[in-house]
mmCIF file of C-alpha atoms in Angstrom:
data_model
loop_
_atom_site.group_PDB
_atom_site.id
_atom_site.type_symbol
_atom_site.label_atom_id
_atom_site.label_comp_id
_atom_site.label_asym_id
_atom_site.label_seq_id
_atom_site.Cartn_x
_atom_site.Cartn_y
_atom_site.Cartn_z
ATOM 1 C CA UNK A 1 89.104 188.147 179.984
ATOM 2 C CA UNK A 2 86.320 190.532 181.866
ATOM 3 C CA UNK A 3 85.106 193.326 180.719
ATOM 4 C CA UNK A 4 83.458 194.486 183.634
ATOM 5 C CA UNK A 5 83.074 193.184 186.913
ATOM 6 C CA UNK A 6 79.642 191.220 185.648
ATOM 7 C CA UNK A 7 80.724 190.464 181.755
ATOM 8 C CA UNK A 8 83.361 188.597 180.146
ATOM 9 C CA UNK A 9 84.611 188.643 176.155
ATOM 10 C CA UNK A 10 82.962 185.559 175.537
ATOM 11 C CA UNK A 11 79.841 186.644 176.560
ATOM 12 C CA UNK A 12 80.561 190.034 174.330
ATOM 13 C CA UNK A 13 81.994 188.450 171.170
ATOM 14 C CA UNK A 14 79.426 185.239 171.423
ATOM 15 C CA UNK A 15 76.591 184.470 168.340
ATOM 16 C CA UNK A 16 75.502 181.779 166.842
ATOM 17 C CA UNK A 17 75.517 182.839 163.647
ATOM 18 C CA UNK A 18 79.232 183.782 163.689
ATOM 19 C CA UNK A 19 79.907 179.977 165.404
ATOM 20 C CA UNK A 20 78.042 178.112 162.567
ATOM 21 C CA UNK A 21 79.315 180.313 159.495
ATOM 22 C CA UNK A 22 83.090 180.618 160.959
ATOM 23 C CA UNK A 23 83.146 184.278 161.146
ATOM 24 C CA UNK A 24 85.530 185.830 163.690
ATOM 25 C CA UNK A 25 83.822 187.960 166.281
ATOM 26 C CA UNK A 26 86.392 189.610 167.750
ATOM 27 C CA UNK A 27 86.684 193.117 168.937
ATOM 28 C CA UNK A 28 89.892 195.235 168.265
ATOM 29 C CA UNK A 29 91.597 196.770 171.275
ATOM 30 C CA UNK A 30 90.185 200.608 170.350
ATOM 31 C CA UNK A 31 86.384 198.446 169.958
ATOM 32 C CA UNK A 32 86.703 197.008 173.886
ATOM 33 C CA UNK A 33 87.407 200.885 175.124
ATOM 34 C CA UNK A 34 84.129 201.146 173.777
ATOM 35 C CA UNK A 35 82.282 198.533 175.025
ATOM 36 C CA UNK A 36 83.836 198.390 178.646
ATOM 37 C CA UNK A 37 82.414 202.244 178.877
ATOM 38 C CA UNK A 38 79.119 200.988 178.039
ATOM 39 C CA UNK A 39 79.548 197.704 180.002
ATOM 40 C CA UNK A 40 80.568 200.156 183.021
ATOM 41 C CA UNK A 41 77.852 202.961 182.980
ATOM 42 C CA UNK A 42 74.645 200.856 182.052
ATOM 43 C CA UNK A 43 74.828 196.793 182.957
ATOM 44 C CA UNK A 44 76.722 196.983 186.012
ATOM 45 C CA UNK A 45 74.734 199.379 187.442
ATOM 46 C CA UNK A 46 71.700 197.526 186.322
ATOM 47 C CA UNK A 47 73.165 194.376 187.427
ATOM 48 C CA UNK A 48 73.761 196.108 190.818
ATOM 49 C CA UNK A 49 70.001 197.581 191.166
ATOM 50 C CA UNK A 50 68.681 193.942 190.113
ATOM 51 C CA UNK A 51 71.449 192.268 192.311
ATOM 52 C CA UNK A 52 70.345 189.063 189.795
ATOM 53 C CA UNK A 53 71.710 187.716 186.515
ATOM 54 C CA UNK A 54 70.752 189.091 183.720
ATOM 55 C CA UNK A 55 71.150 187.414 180.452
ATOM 56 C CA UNK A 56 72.800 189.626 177.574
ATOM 57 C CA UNK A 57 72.062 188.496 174.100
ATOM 58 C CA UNK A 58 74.267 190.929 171.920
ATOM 59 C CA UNK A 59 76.655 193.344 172.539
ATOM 60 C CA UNK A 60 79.642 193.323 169.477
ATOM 61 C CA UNK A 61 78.654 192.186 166.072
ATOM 62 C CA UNK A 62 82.213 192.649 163.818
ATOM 63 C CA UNK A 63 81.360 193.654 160.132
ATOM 64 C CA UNK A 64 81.040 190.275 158.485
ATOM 65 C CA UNK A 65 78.372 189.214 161.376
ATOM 66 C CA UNK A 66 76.761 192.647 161.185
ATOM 67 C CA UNK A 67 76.460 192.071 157.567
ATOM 68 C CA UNK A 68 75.255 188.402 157.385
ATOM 69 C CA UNK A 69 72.301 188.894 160.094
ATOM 70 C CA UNK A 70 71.124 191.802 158.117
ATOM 71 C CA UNK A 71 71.721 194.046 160.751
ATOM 72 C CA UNK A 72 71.547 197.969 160.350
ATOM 73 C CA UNK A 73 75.375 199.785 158.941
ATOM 74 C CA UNK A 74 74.916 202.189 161.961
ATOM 75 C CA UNK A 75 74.380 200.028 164.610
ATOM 76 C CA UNK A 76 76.160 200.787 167.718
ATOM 77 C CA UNK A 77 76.676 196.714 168.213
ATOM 78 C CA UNK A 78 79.296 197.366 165.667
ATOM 79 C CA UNK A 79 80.819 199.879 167.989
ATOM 80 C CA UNK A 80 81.320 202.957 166.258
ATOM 81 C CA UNK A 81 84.954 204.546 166.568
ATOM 82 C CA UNK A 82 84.061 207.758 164.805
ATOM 83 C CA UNK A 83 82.707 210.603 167.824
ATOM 84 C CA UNK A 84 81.486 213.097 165.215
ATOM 85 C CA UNK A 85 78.728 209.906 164.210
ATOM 86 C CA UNK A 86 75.625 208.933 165.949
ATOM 87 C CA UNK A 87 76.719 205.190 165.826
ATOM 88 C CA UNK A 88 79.793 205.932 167.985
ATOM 89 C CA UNK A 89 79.732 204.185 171.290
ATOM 90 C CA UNK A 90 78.825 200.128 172.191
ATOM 91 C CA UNK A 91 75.524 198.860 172.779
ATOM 92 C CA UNK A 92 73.996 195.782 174.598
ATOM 93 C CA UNK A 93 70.579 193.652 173.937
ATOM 94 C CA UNK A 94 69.550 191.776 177.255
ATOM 95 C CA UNK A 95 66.660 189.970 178.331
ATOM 96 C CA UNK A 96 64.742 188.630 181.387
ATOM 97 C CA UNK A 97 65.638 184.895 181.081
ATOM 98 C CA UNK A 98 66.323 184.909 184.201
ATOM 99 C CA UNK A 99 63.150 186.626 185.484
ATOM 100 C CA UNK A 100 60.960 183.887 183.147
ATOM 101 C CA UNK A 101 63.620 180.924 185.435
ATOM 102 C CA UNK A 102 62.344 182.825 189.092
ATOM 103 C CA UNK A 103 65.927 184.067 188.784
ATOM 104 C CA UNK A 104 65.263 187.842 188.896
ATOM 105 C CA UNK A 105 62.771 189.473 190.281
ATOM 106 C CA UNK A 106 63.071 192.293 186.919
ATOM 107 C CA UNK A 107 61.345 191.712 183.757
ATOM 108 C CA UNK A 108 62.079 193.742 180.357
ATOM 109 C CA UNK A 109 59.862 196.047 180.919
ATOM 110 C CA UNK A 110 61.274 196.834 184.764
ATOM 111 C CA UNK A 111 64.599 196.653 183.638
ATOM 112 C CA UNK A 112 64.059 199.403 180.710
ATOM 113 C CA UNK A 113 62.207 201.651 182.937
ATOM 114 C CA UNK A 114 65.100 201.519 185.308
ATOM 115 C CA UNK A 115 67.621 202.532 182.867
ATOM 116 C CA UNK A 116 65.364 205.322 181.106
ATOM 117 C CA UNK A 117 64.911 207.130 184.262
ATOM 118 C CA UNK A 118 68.449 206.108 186.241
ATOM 119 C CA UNK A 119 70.968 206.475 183.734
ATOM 120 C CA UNK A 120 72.694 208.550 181.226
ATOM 121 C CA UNK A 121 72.647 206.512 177.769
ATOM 122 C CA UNK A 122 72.741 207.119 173.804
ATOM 123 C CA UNK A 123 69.811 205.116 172.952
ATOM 124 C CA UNK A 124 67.500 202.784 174.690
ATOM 125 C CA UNK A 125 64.867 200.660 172.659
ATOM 126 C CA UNK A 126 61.992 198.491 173.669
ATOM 127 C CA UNK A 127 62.325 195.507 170.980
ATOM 128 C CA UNK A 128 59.169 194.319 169.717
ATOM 129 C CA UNK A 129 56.592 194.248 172.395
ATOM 130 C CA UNK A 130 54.019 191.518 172.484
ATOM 131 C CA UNK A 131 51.015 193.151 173.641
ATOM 132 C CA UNK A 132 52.729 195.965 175.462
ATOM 133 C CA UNK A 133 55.343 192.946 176.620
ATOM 134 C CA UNK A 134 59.015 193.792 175.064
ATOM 135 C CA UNK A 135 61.208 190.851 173.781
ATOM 136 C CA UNK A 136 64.474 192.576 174.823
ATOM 137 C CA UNK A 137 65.928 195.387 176.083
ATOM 138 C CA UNK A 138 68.503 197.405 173.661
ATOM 139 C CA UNK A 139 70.929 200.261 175.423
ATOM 140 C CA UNK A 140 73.774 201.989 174.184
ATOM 141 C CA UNK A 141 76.244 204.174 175.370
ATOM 142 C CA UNK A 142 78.786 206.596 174.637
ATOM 143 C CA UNK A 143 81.627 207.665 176.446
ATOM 144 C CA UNK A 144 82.002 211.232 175.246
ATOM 145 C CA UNK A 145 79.241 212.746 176.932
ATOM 146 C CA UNK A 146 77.385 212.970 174.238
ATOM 147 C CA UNK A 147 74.540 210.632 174.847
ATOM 148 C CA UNK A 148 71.538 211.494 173.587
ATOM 149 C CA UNK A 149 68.767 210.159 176.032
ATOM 150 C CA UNK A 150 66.865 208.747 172.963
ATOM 151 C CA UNK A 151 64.050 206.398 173.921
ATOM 152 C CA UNK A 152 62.182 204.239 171.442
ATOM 153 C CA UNK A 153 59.876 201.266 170.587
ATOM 154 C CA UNK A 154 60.903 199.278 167.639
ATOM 155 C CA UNK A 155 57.682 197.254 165.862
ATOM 156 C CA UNK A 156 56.942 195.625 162.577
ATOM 157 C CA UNK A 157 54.860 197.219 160.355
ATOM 158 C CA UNK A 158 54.624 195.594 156.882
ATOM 159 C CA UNK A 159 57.559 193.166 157.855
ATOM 160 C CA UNK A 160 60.017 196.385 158.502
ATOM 161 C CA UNK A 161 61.204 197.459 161.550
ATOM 162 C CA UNK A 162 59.971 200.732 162.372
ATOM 163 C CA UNK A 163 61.172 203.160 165.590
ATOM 164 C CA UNK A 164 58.501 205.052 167.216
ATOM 165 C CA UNK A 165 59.414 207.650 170.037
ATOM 166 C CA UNK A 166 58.667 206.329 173.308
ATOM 167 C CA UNK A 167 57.145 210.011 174.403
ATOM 168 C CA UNK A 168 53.752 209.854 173.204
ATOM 169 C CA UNK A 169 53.679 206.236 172.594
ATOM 170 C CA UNK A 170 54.302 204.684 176.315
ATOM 171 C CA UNK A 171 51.033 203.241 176.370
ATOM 172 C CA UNK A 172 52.552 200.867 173.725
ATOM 173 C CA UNK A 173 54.959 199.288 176.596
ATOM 174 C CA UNK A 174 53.299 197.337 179.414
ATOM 175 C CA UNK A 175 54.476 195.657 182.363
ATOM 176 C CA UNK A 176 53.991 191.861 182.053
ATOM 177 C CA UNK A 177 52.584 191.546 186.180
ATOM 178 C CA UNK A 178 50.074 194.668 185.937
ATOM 179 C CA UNK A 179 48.857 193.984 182.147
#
């Protein structure tokens, strides 16, 4: 089944962990509203600007999976059904695999920037950067209009992931080719 014209379910519902401890990954029908809007207004037209692959990590995580990766109760990979909450909407983690394999001419830090200042989104977070360099790309999205525009850097501090506000902290995020 797609989703969108660039992502399928499997490529939505897939993780490792769920494969090797059994858990069912599935979205319900209410859950794929969700995560089609997102897959709509922020990979395809980032897939359309790169005109490359680009290789999405995460996008659901059901309850059980949520809960054995230690993942956060508000996350927005869990697809939030609830409007009047902040962790209503569907999110998506990608990364420039395909940029490392001379795929894609877009890194991380290319493809954030692109989305920060082309599209409307809830949050967008710069995972972990490596001097300045970020692992992944996180974006979320809500269909009610109510998106928030929130950019951040999340970073380890004392083994505890910590969100800093990208304003005031953009020297943190670097650009792999200009560093």
């Amino acid at each position: 089944m797609k989703i969108s014209d660039h992502v399928t379910l499997n490529e939505v519902i897939h993780s490792n962990t769920a494969i090797a401890n059994g858990i069912d990954n599935t979205p319900t029908d209410e859950e794929i509203v969700l995560i089609k809007a997102m897959c709509e207004n922020i990979f395809e037209p980032l897939r359309v600007h790169t005109n490359a692959p680009i290789k999405i990590n995460s996008v659901y995580r059901g309850p059980e999976l949520n809960k054995k990766i230690g993942g956060s109760k508000t996350s927005q990979h869990c697809v939030g059904l609830d409007p009047t909450k902040n962790s209503y909407g569907a999110a998506i983690d990608i990364d420039d695999y395909y940029w490392v394999k001379d795929r894609n001419e877009f890194n991380n830090t290319e493809m954030g920037d692109w989305i920060r200042t082309n599209l409307e989104f809830d949050q967008l977070i710069y995972e972990f950067p490596i001097n300045g360099y970020p692992k992944w790309i996180h974006a979320s999205y809500r269909p009610d209009g109510k998106n928030r525009n929130q950019v951040l850097i999340a970073t380890k501090r004392n083994g505890k992931t910590t969100y800093l506000n990208y304003k005031g902290n953009e020297h943190l995020i670097k650009n792999p080719e200009m560093a």
